[in-house]
Amino acid sequence: LRIKALLLYWVRSRWLCRTPRDCRAAWAPGPWEYWETLPVEILVVVLGFTYFSVTPILVPFATIFFGLGYITYRYLAMYVFLPTAESTGRIWCYLYDYSMGGILLAEIALAAILAIKQAVPAAIMAPLILGTV
């Protein structure tokens, strides 16, 4: 999960550690790098919302992904990562926008599929899409 940190530790401990203090500093975990983990989570949310209506078999896999991710990141946040300054919730706006974009894309895909199969008239799906916007 943290391959980059492991490789950096190996390089630091192999060539840069001269004293025990340097070795302890090389082993320090550092802060949680949101910019590396959140894009993957948002990608799974958007793809999940989009393709759940097309292939419902993805629902258990996405559930397992988020369940294991919850357990893993909770442990990492509590015991591994060092606390840093908080963002005071500024990242929430971006996460909300991307998630709502995924829901809107999913509704458009569902409306297109239902219109192609002529199961439901497309006009019935219009209020749902407009309600999301």
mmCIF file of N, CA and C in Angstrom, residues 13-118:
data_model
loop_
_atom_site.group_PDB
_atom_site.id
_atom_site.type_symbol
_atom_site.label_atom_id
_atom_site.label_comp_id
_atom_site.label_asym_id
_atom_site.label_seq_id
_atom_site.Cartn_x
_atom_site.Cartn_y
_atom_site.Cartn_z
ATOM 1 N N SER A 13 18.034 4.448 4.355
ATOM 2 C CA SER A 13 18.760 3.634 5.324
ATOM 3 C C SER A 13 20.015 3.011 4.716
ATOM 4 N N ARG A 14 19.980 2.780 3.434
ATOM 5 C CA ARG A 14 21.121 2.135 2.782
ATOM 6 C C ARG A 14 22.283 3.101 2.560
ATOM 7 N N TRP A 15 21.966 4.324 2.108
ATOM 8 C CA TRP A 15 23.043 5.223 1.707
ATOM 9 C C TRP A 15 23.117 6.518 2.496
ATOM 10 N N LEU A 16 22.072 6.920 3.168
ATOM 11 C CA LEU A 16 22.083 8.227 3.817
ATOM 12 C C LEU A 16 22.169 8.180 5.342
ATOM 13 N N CYS A 17 22.005 7.018 5.949
ATOM 14 C CA CYS A 17 22.051 6.922 7.419
ATOM 15 C C CYS A 17 23.490 6.830 7.896
ATOM 16 N N ARG A 18 23.910 7.857 8.626
ATOM 17 C CA ARG A 18 25.257 7.855 9.197
ATOM 18 C C ARG A 18 25.199 7.618 10.709
ATOM 19 N N THR A 19 24.095 8.056 11.332
ATOM 20 C CA THR A 19 23.949 7.928 12.781
ATOM 21 C C THR A 19 22.602 7.275 13.080
ATOM 22 N N PRO A 20 22.396 6.796 14.313
ATOM 23 C CA PRO A 20 21.085 6.234 14.676
ATOM 24 C C PRO A 20 19.954 7.259 14.550
ATOM 25 N N ARG A 21 20.251 8.514 14.792
ATOM 26 C CA ARG A 21 19.224 9.553 14.646
ATOM 27 C C ARG A 21 18.791 9.673 13.179
ATOM 28 N N ASP A 22 19.734 9.564 12.260
ATOM 29 C CA ASP A 22 19.389 9.594 10.840
ATOM 30 C C ASP A 22 18.511 8.402 10.464
ATOM 31 N N CYS A 23 18.797 7.252 11.036
ATOM 32 C CA CYS A 23 17.996 6.057 10.735
ATOM 33 C C CYS A 23 16.582 6.192 11.276
ATOM 34 N N ARG A 24 16.425 6.757 12.483
ATOM 35 C CA ARG A 24 15.076 6.990 13.028
ATOM 36 C C ARG A 24 14.317 7.999 12.186
ATOM 37 N N ALA A 25 15.008 9.028 11.713
ATOM 38 C CA ALA A 25 14.353 10.023 10.864
ATOM 39 C C ALA A 25 13.948 9.421 9.522
ATOM 40 N N ALA A 26 14.737 8.464 9.024
ATOM 41 C CA ALA A 26 14.384 7.812 7.758
ATOM 42 C C ALA A 26 13.152 6.936 7.918
ATOM 43 N N TRP A 27 12.938 6.384 9.109
ATOM 44 C CA TRP A 27 11.803 5.503 9.359
ATOM 45 C C TRP A 27 10.538 6.274 9.715
ATOM 46 N N ALA A 28 10.613 7.579 9.936
ATOM 47 C CA ALA A 28 9.436 8.379 10.294
ATOM 48 C C ALA A 28 8.411 8.321 9.162
ATOM 49 N N PRO A 29 7.138 8.077 9.489
ATOM 50 C CA PRO A 29 6.139 7.843 8.435
ATOM 51 C C PRO A 29 5.743 9.074 7.647
ATOM 52 N N GLY A 30 5.739 10.235 8.243
ATOM 53 C CA GLY A 30 5.335 11.442 7.537
ATOM 54 C C GLY A 30 3.826 11.627 7.553
ATOM 55 N N PRO A 31 3.346 12.690 6.945
ATOM 56 C CA PRO A 31 1.899 12.965 6.952
ATOM 57 C C PRO A 31 1.170 12.134 5.894
ATOM 58 N N TRP A 32 -0.158 12.150 5.999
ATOM 59 C CA TRP A 32 -0.989 11.463 5.018
ATOM 60 C C TRP A 32 -1.036 12.308 3.762
ATOM 61 N N GLU A 33 -0.637 11.730 2.654
ATOM 62 C CA GLU A 33 -0.585 12.461 1.396
ATOM 63 C C GLU A 33 -1.916 12.273 0.675
ATOM 64 N N TYR A 34 -2.826 13.216 0.928
ATOM 65 C CA TYR A 34 -4.175 13.120 0.363
ATOM 66 C C TYR A 34 -4.154 13.122 -1.158
ATOM 67 N N TRP A 35 -3.261 13.864 -1.733
ATOM 68 C CA TRP A 35 -3.231 14.011 -3.188
ATOM 69 C C TRP A 35 -2.884 12.708 -3.890
ATOM 70 N N GLU A 36 -2.399 11.710 -3.172
ATOM 71 C CA GLU A 36 -2.103 10.420 -3.783
ATOM 72 C C GLU A 36 -3.216 9.404 -3.576
ATOM 73 N N THR A 37 -3.954 9.509 -2.483
ATOM 74 C CA THR A 37 -4.958 8.494 -2.181
ATOM 75 C C THR A 37 -6.369 8.888 -2.616
ATOM 76 N N LEU A 38 -6.734 10.131 -2.480
ATOM 77 C CA LEU A 38 -8.105 10.529 -2.791
ATOM 78 C C LEU A 38 -8.483 10.413 -4.267
ATOM 79 N N PRO A 39 -7.612 10.676 -5.227
ATOM 80 C CA PRO A 39 -8.033 10.491 -6.624
ATOM 81 C C PRO A 39 -8.470 9.059 -6.944
ATOM 82 N N VAL A 40 -7.826 8.077 -6.348
ATOM 83 C CA VAL A 40 -8.222 6.691 -6.585
ATOM 84 C C VAL A 40 -9.611 6.434 -6.005
ATOM 85 N N GLU A 41 -9.848 6.932 -4.798
ATOM 86 C CA GLU A 41 -11.161 6.746 -4.168
ATOM 87 C C GLU A 41 -12.257 7.430 -4.984
ATOM 88 N N ILE A 42 -12.016 8.634 -5.431
ATOM 89 C CA ILE A 42 -13.019 9.362 -6.216
ATOM 90 C C ILE A 42 -13.248 8.676 -7.561
ATOM 91 N N LEU A 43 -12.190 8.135 -8.159
ATOM 92 C CA LEU A 43 -12.349 7.407 -9.418
ATOM 93 C C LEU A 43 -13.258 6.198 -9.231
ATOM 94 N N VAL A 44 -13.077 5.464 -8.145
ATOM 95 C CA VAL A 44 -13.927 4.304 -7.890
ATOM 96 C C VAL A 44 -15.370 4.745 -7.633
ATOM 97 N N VAL A 45 -15.564 5.863 -6.936
ATOM 98 C CA VAL A 45 -16.920 6.367 -6.709
ATOM 99 C C VAL A 45 -17.586 6.728 -8.023
ATOM 100 N N VAL A 46 -16.903 7.473 -8.862
ATOM 101 C CA VAL A 46 -17.497 7.911 -10.130
ATOM 102 C C VAL A 46 -17.763 6.723 -11.049
ATOM 103 N N LEU A 47 -16.793 5.814 -11.173
ATOM 104 C CA LEU A 47 -17.016 4.635 -12.013
ATOM 105 C C LEU A 47 -18.100 3.731 -11.440
ATOM 106 N N GLY A 48 -18.131 3.636 -10.122
ATOM 107 C CA GLY A 48 -19.172 2.832 -9.488
ATOM 108 C C GLY A 48 -20.549 3.388 -9.753
ATOM 109 N N PHE A 49 -20.740 4.676 -9.525
ATOM 110 C CA PHE A 49 -22.045 5.285 -9.790
ATOM 111 C C PHE A 49 -22.439 5.139 -11.252
ATOM 112 N N THR A 50 -21.470 5.285 -12.139
ATOM 113 C CA THR A 50 -21.772 5.250 -13.566
ATOM 114 C C THR A 50 -22.150 3.847 -14.029
ATOM 115 N N TYR A 51 -21.437 2.840 -13.586
ATOM 116 C CA TYR A 51 -21.634 1.504 -14.127
ATOM 117 C C TYR A 51 -22.498 0.595 -13.260
ATOM 118 N N PHE A 52 -22.961 1.047 -12.091
ATOM 119 C CA PHE A 52 -23.833 0.198 -11.279
ATOM 120 C C PHE A 52 -25.138 -0.115 -11.992
ATOM 121 N N SER A 53 -25.650 0.830 -12.753
ATOM 122 C CA SER A 53 -26.902 0.580 -13.470
ATOM 123 C C SER A 53 -26.688 -0.325 -14.677
ATOM 124 N N VAL A 54 -25.488 -0.324 -15.233
ATOM 125 C CA VAL A 54 -25.202 -1.147 -16.402
ATOM 126 C C VAL A 54 -24.844 -2.575 -15.985
ATOM 127 N N THR A 55 -23.940 -2.691 -15.027
ATOM 128 C CA THR A 55 -23.495 -4.007 -14.554
ATOM 129 C C THR A 55 -23.568 -4.047 -13.032
ATOM 130 N N PRO A 56 -24.666 -4.542 -12.485
ATOM 131 C CA PRO A 56 -24.819 -4.581 -11.026
ATOM 132 C C PRO A 56 -23.834 -5.505 -10.324
ATOM 133 N N ILE A 57 -23.115 -6.336 -11.062
ATOM 134 C CA ILE A 57 -22.131 -7.231 -10.452
ATOM 135 C C ILE A 57 -20.985 -6.441 -9.815
ATOM 136 N N LEU A 58 -20.825 -5.179 -10.195
ATOM 137 C CA LEU A 58 -19.753 -4.353 -9.622
ATOM 138 C C LEU A 58 -20.037 -3.914 -8.186
ATOM 139 N N VAL A 59 -21.281 -3.964 -7.767
ATOM 140 C CA VAL A 59 -21.643 -3.476 -6.427
ATOM 141 C C VAL A 59 -20.886 -4.206 -5.325
ATOM 142 N N PRO A 60 -20.828 -5.554 -5.305
ATOM 143 C CA PRO A 60 -20.073 -6.201 -4.227
ATOM 144 C C PRO A 60 -18.589 -5.866 -4.237
ATOM 145 N N PHE A 61 -18.018 -5.729 -5.439
ATOM 146 C CA PHE A 61 -16.593 -5.430 -5.516
ATOM 147 C C PHE A 61 -16.280 -4.021 -5.006
ATOM 148 N N ALA A 62 -17.129 -3.072 -5.344
ATOM 149 C CA ALA A 62 -16.934 -1.714 -4.833
ATOM 150 C C ALA A 62 -17.150 -1.674 -3.325
ATOM 151 N N THR A 63 -18.112 -2.444 -2.839
ATOM 152 C CA THR A 63 -18.348 -2.507 -1.397
ATOM 153 C C THR A 63 -17.142 -3.089 -0.675
ATOM 154 N N ILE A 64 -16.572 -4.141 -1.223
ATOM 155 C CA ILE A 64 -15.367 -4.739 -0.621
ATOM 156 C C ILE A 64 -14.208 -3.746 -0.673
ATOM 157 N N PHE A 65 -14.061 -3.038 -1.800
ATOM 158 C CA PHE A 65 -12.989 -2.047 -1.937
ATOM 159 C C PHE A 65 -13.093 -0.972 -0.860
ATOM 160 N N PHE A 66 -14.300 -0.424 -0.688
ATOM 161 C CA PHE A 66 -14.462 0.638 0.304
ATOM 162 C C PHE A 66 -14.420 0.100 1.736
ATOM 163 N N GLY A 67 -14.878 -1.116 1.954
ATOM 164 C CA GLY A 67 -14.795 -1.710 3.293
ATOM 165 C C GLY A 67 -13.359 -1.934 3.727
ATOM 166 N N LEU A 68 -12.570 -2.537 2.845
ATOM 167 C CA LEU A 68 -11.156 -2.751 3.165
ATOM 168 C C LEU A 68 -10.392 -1.433 3.243
ATOM 169 N N GLY A 69 -10.755 -0.497 2.367
ATOM 170 C CA GLY A 69 -10.121 0.821 2.424
ATOM 171 C C GLY A 69 -10.418 1.544 3.725
ATOM 172 N N TYR A 70 -11.660 1.407 4.215
ATOM 173 C CA TYR A 70 -12.023 2.034 5.488
ATOM 174 C C TYR A 70 -11.187 1.462 6.627
ATOM 175 N N ILE A 71 -11.087 0.155 6.676
ATOM 176 C CA ILE A 71 -10.306 -0.482 7.747
ATOM 177 C C ILE A 71 -8.837 -0.077 7.645
ATOM 178 N N THR A 72 -8.289 -0.122 6.434
ATOM 179 C CA THR A 72 -6.876 0.180 6.243
ATOM 180 C C THR A 72 -6.553 1.632 6.570
ATOM 181 N N TYR A 73 -7.311 2.562 6.000
ATOM 182 C CA TYR A 73 -7.003 3.980 6.208
ATOM 183 C C TYR A 73 -7.318 4.432 7.630
ATOM 184 N N ARG A 74 -8.272 3.779 8.263
ATOM 185 C CA ARG A 74 -8.535 4.111 9.670
ATOM 186 C C ARG A 74 -7.322 3.720 10.521
ATOM 187 N N TYR A 75 -6.785 2.531 10.283
ATOM 188 C CA TYR A 75 -5.597 2.103 11.018
ATOM 189 C C TYR A 75 -4.415 3.025 10.725
ATOM 190 N N LEU A 76 -4.221 3.337 9.444
ATOM 191 C CA LEU A 76 -3.103 4.209 9.084
ATOM 192 C C LEU A 76 -3.245 5.591 9.701
ATOM 193 N N ALA A 77 -4.455 6.128 9.731
ATOM 194 C CA ALA A 77 -4.663 7.459 10.298
ATOM 195 C C ALA A 77 -4.450 7.462 11.806
ATOM 196 N N MET A 78 -4.822 6.369 12.467
ATOM 197 C CA MET A 78 -4.703 6.338 13.927
ATOM 198 C C MET A 78 -3.295 6.020 14.407
ATOM 199 N N TYR A 79 -2.570 5.128 13.694
ATOM 200 C CA TYR A 79 -1.321 4.609 14.235
ATOM 201 C C TYR A 79 -0.073 4.880 13.392
ATOM 202 N N VAL A 80 -0.226 5.277 12.139
ATOM 203 C CA VAL A 80 0.951 5.384 11.284
ATOM 204 C C VAL A 80 1.264 6.827 10.918
ATOM 205 N N PHE A 81 0.305 7.521 10.314
ATOM 206 C CA PHE A 81 0.575 8.861 9.820
ATOM 207 C C PHE A 81 0.708 9.867 10.952
ATOM 208 N N LEU A 82 1.574 10.833 10.730
ATOM 209 C CA LEU A 82 1.739 11.907 11.700
ATOM 210 C C LEU A 82 0.687 12.982 11.448
ATOM 211 N N PRO A 83 0.071 13.504 12.506
ATOM 212 C CA PRO A 83 -0.930 14.559 12.283
ATOM 213 C C PRO A 83 -0.273 15.849 11.804
ATOM 214 N N THR A 84 -0.938 16.500 10.872
ATOM 215 C CA THR A 84 -0.456 17.773 10.341
ATOM 216 C C THR A 84 -1.568 18.802 10.489
ATOM 217 N N ALA A 85 -1.336 19.964 9.965
ATOM 218 C CA ALA A 85 -2.351 21.012 10.030
ATOM 219 C C ALA A 85 -3.590 20.577 9.253
ATOM 220 N N GLU A 86 -4.742 20.876 9.795
ATOM 221 C CA GLU A 86 -5.997 20.498 9.156
ATOM 222 C C GLU A 86 -6.323 21.444 8.008
ATOM 223 N N SER A 87 -7.109 20.962 7.071
ATOM 224 C CA SER A 87 -7.525 21.790 5.941
ATOM 225 C C SER A 87 -8.823 22.523 6.249
ATOM 226 N N THR A 88 -9.372 22.334 7.415
ATOM 227 C CA THR A 88 -10.627 22.942 7.881
ATOM 228 C C THR A 88 -11.776 22.659 6.922
ATOM 229 N N GLY A 89 -11.765 21.495 6.303
ATOM 230 C CA GLY A 89 -12.877 21.065 5.477
ATOM 231 C C GLY A 89 -12.895 21.605 4.066
ATOM 232 N N ARG A 90 -11.839 22.239 3.630
ATOM 233 C CA ARG A 90 -11.834 22.793 2.276
ATOM 234 C C ARG A 90 -11.855 21.717 1.197
ATOM 235 N N ILE A 91 -11.368 20.537 1.500
ATOM 236 C CA ILE A 91 -11.343 19.472 0.505
ATOM 237 C C ILE A 91 -12.731 18.897 0.272
ATOM 238 N N TRP A 92 -13.641 19.069 1.223
ATOM 239 C CA TRP A 92 -14.992 18.535 1.107
ATOM 240 C C TRP A 92 -15.708 19.077 -0.133
ATOM 241 N N CYS A 93 -15.513 20.325 -0.470
ATOM 242 C CA CYS A 93 -16.170 20.915 -1.642
ATOM 243 C C CYS A 93 -15.754 20.178 -2.915
ATOM 244 N N TYR A 94 -14.483 19.850 -3.043
ATOM 245 C CA TYR A 94 -14.014 19.135 -4.218
ATOM 246 C C TYR A 94 -14.577 17.709 -4.252
ATOM 247 N N LEU A 95 -14.549 17.040 -3.112
ATOM 248 C CA LEU A 95 -15.069 15.682 -3.063
ATOM 249 C C LEU A 95 -16.558 15.649 -3.399
ATOM 250 N N TYR A 96 -17.299 16.596 -2.885
ATOM 251 C CA TYR A 96 -18.733 16.672 -3.162
ATOM 252 C C TYR A 96 -18.985 16.933 -4.652
ATOM 253 N N ASP A 97 -18.251 17.869 -5.235
ATOM 254 C CA ASP A 97 -18.432 18.178 -6.658
ATOM 255 C C ASP A 97 -18.145 16.957 -7.535
ATOM 256 N N TYR A 98 -17.062 16.248 -7.241
ATOM 257 C CA TYR A 98 -16.713 15.086 -8.045
ATOM 258 C C TYR A 98 -17.728 13.962 -7.862
ATOM 259 N N SER A 99 -18.196 13.761 -6.640
ATOM 260 C CA SER A 99 -19.196 12.723 -6.398
ATOM 261 C C SER A 99 -20.509 13.053 -7.087
ATOM 262 N N MET A 100 -20.924 14.299 -7.019
ATOM 263 C CA MET A 100 -22.167 14.683 -7.693
ATOM 264 C C MET A 100 -22.009 14.603 -9.209
ATOM 265 N N GLY A 101 -20.833 14.884 -9.718
ATOM 266 C CA GLY A 101 -20.580 14.697 -11.146
ATOM 267 C C GLY A 101 -20.715 13.237 -11.539
ATOM 268 N N GLY A 102 -20.240 12.341 -10.678
ATOM 269 C CA GLY A 102 -20.397 10.911 -10.931
ATOM 270 C C GLY A 102 -21.850 10.481 -10.908
ATOM 271 N N ILE A 103 -22.618 11.013 -9.962
ATOM 272 C CA ILE A 103 -24.043 10.681 -9.901
ATOM 273 C C ILE A 103 -24.764 11.209 -11.144
ATOM 274 N N LEU A 104 -24.444 12.419 -11.561
ATOM 275 C CA LEU A 104 -25.066 12.987 -12.762
ATOM 276 C C LEU A 104 -24.715 12.159 -13.998
ATOM 277 N N LEU A 105 -23.458 11.757 -14.117
ATOM 278 C CA LEU A 105 -23.038 10.908 -15.234
ATOM 279 C C LEU A 105 -23.772 9.568 -15.198
ATOM 280 N N ALA A 106 -23.951 9.018 -14.007
ATOM 281 C CA ALA A 106 -24.682 7.758 -13.872
ATOM 282 C C ALA A 106 -26.131 7.902 -14.289
ATOM 283 N N GLU A 107 -26.775 9.007 -13.916
ATOM 284 C CA GLU A 107 -28.165 9.218 -14.297
ATOM 285 C C GLU A 107 -28.312 9.402 -15.799
ATOM 286 N N ILE A 108 -27.380 10.096 -16.412
ATOM 287 C CA ILE A 108 -27.422 10.270 -17.866
ATOM 288 C C ILE A 108 -27.223 8.924 -18.561
ATOM 289 N N ALA A 109 -26.293 8.109 -18.054
ATOM 290 C CA ALA A 109 -26.069 6.790 -18.642
ATOM 291 C C ALA A 109 -27.299 5.906 -18.474
ATOM 292 N N LEU A 110 -27.920 5.950 -17.300
ATOM 293 C CA LEU A 110 -29.125 5.157 -17.068
ATOM 294 C C LEU A 110 -30.263 5.612 -17.973
ATOM 295 N N ALA A 111 -30.432 6.919 -18.134
ATOM 296 C CA ALA A 111 -31.472 7.435 -19.021
ATOM 297 C C ALA A 111 -31.213 7.000 -20.457
ATOM 298 N N ALA A 112 -29.969 7.020 -20.887
ATOM 299 C CA ALA A 112 -29.643 6.594 -22.246
ATOM 300 C C ALA A 112 -29.921 5.111 -22.439
ATOM 301 N N ILE A 113 -29.552 4.308 -21.449
ATOM 302 C CA ILE A 113 -29.794 2.866 -21.563
ATOM 303 C C ILE A 113 -31.291 2.574 -21.609
ATOM 304 N N LEU A 114 -32.051 3.217 -20.745
ATOM 305 C CA LEU A 114 -33.496 2.990 -20.731
ATOM 306 C C LEU A 114 -34.153 3.508 -22.003
ATOM 307 N N ALA A 115 -33.645 4.593 -22.561
ATOM 308 C CA ALA A 115 -34.201 5.120 -23.809
ATOM 309 C C ALA A 115 -33.875 4.201 -24.979
ATOM 310 N N ILE A 116 -32.673 3.634 -24.997
ATOM 311 C CA ILE A 116 -32.292 2.726 -26.079
ATOM 312 C C ILE A 116 -33.135 1.452 -26.031
ATOM 313 N N LYS A 117 -33.354 0.940 -24.812
ATOM 314 C CA LYS A 117 -34.166 -0.270 -24.668
ATOM 315 C C LYS A 117 -35.663 0.012 -24.744
ATOM 316 N N GLN A 118 -36.025 1.265 -24.829
ATOM 317 C CA GLN A 118 -37.408 1.728 -24.883
ATOM 318 C C GLN A 118 -38.212 1.208 -23.695
#
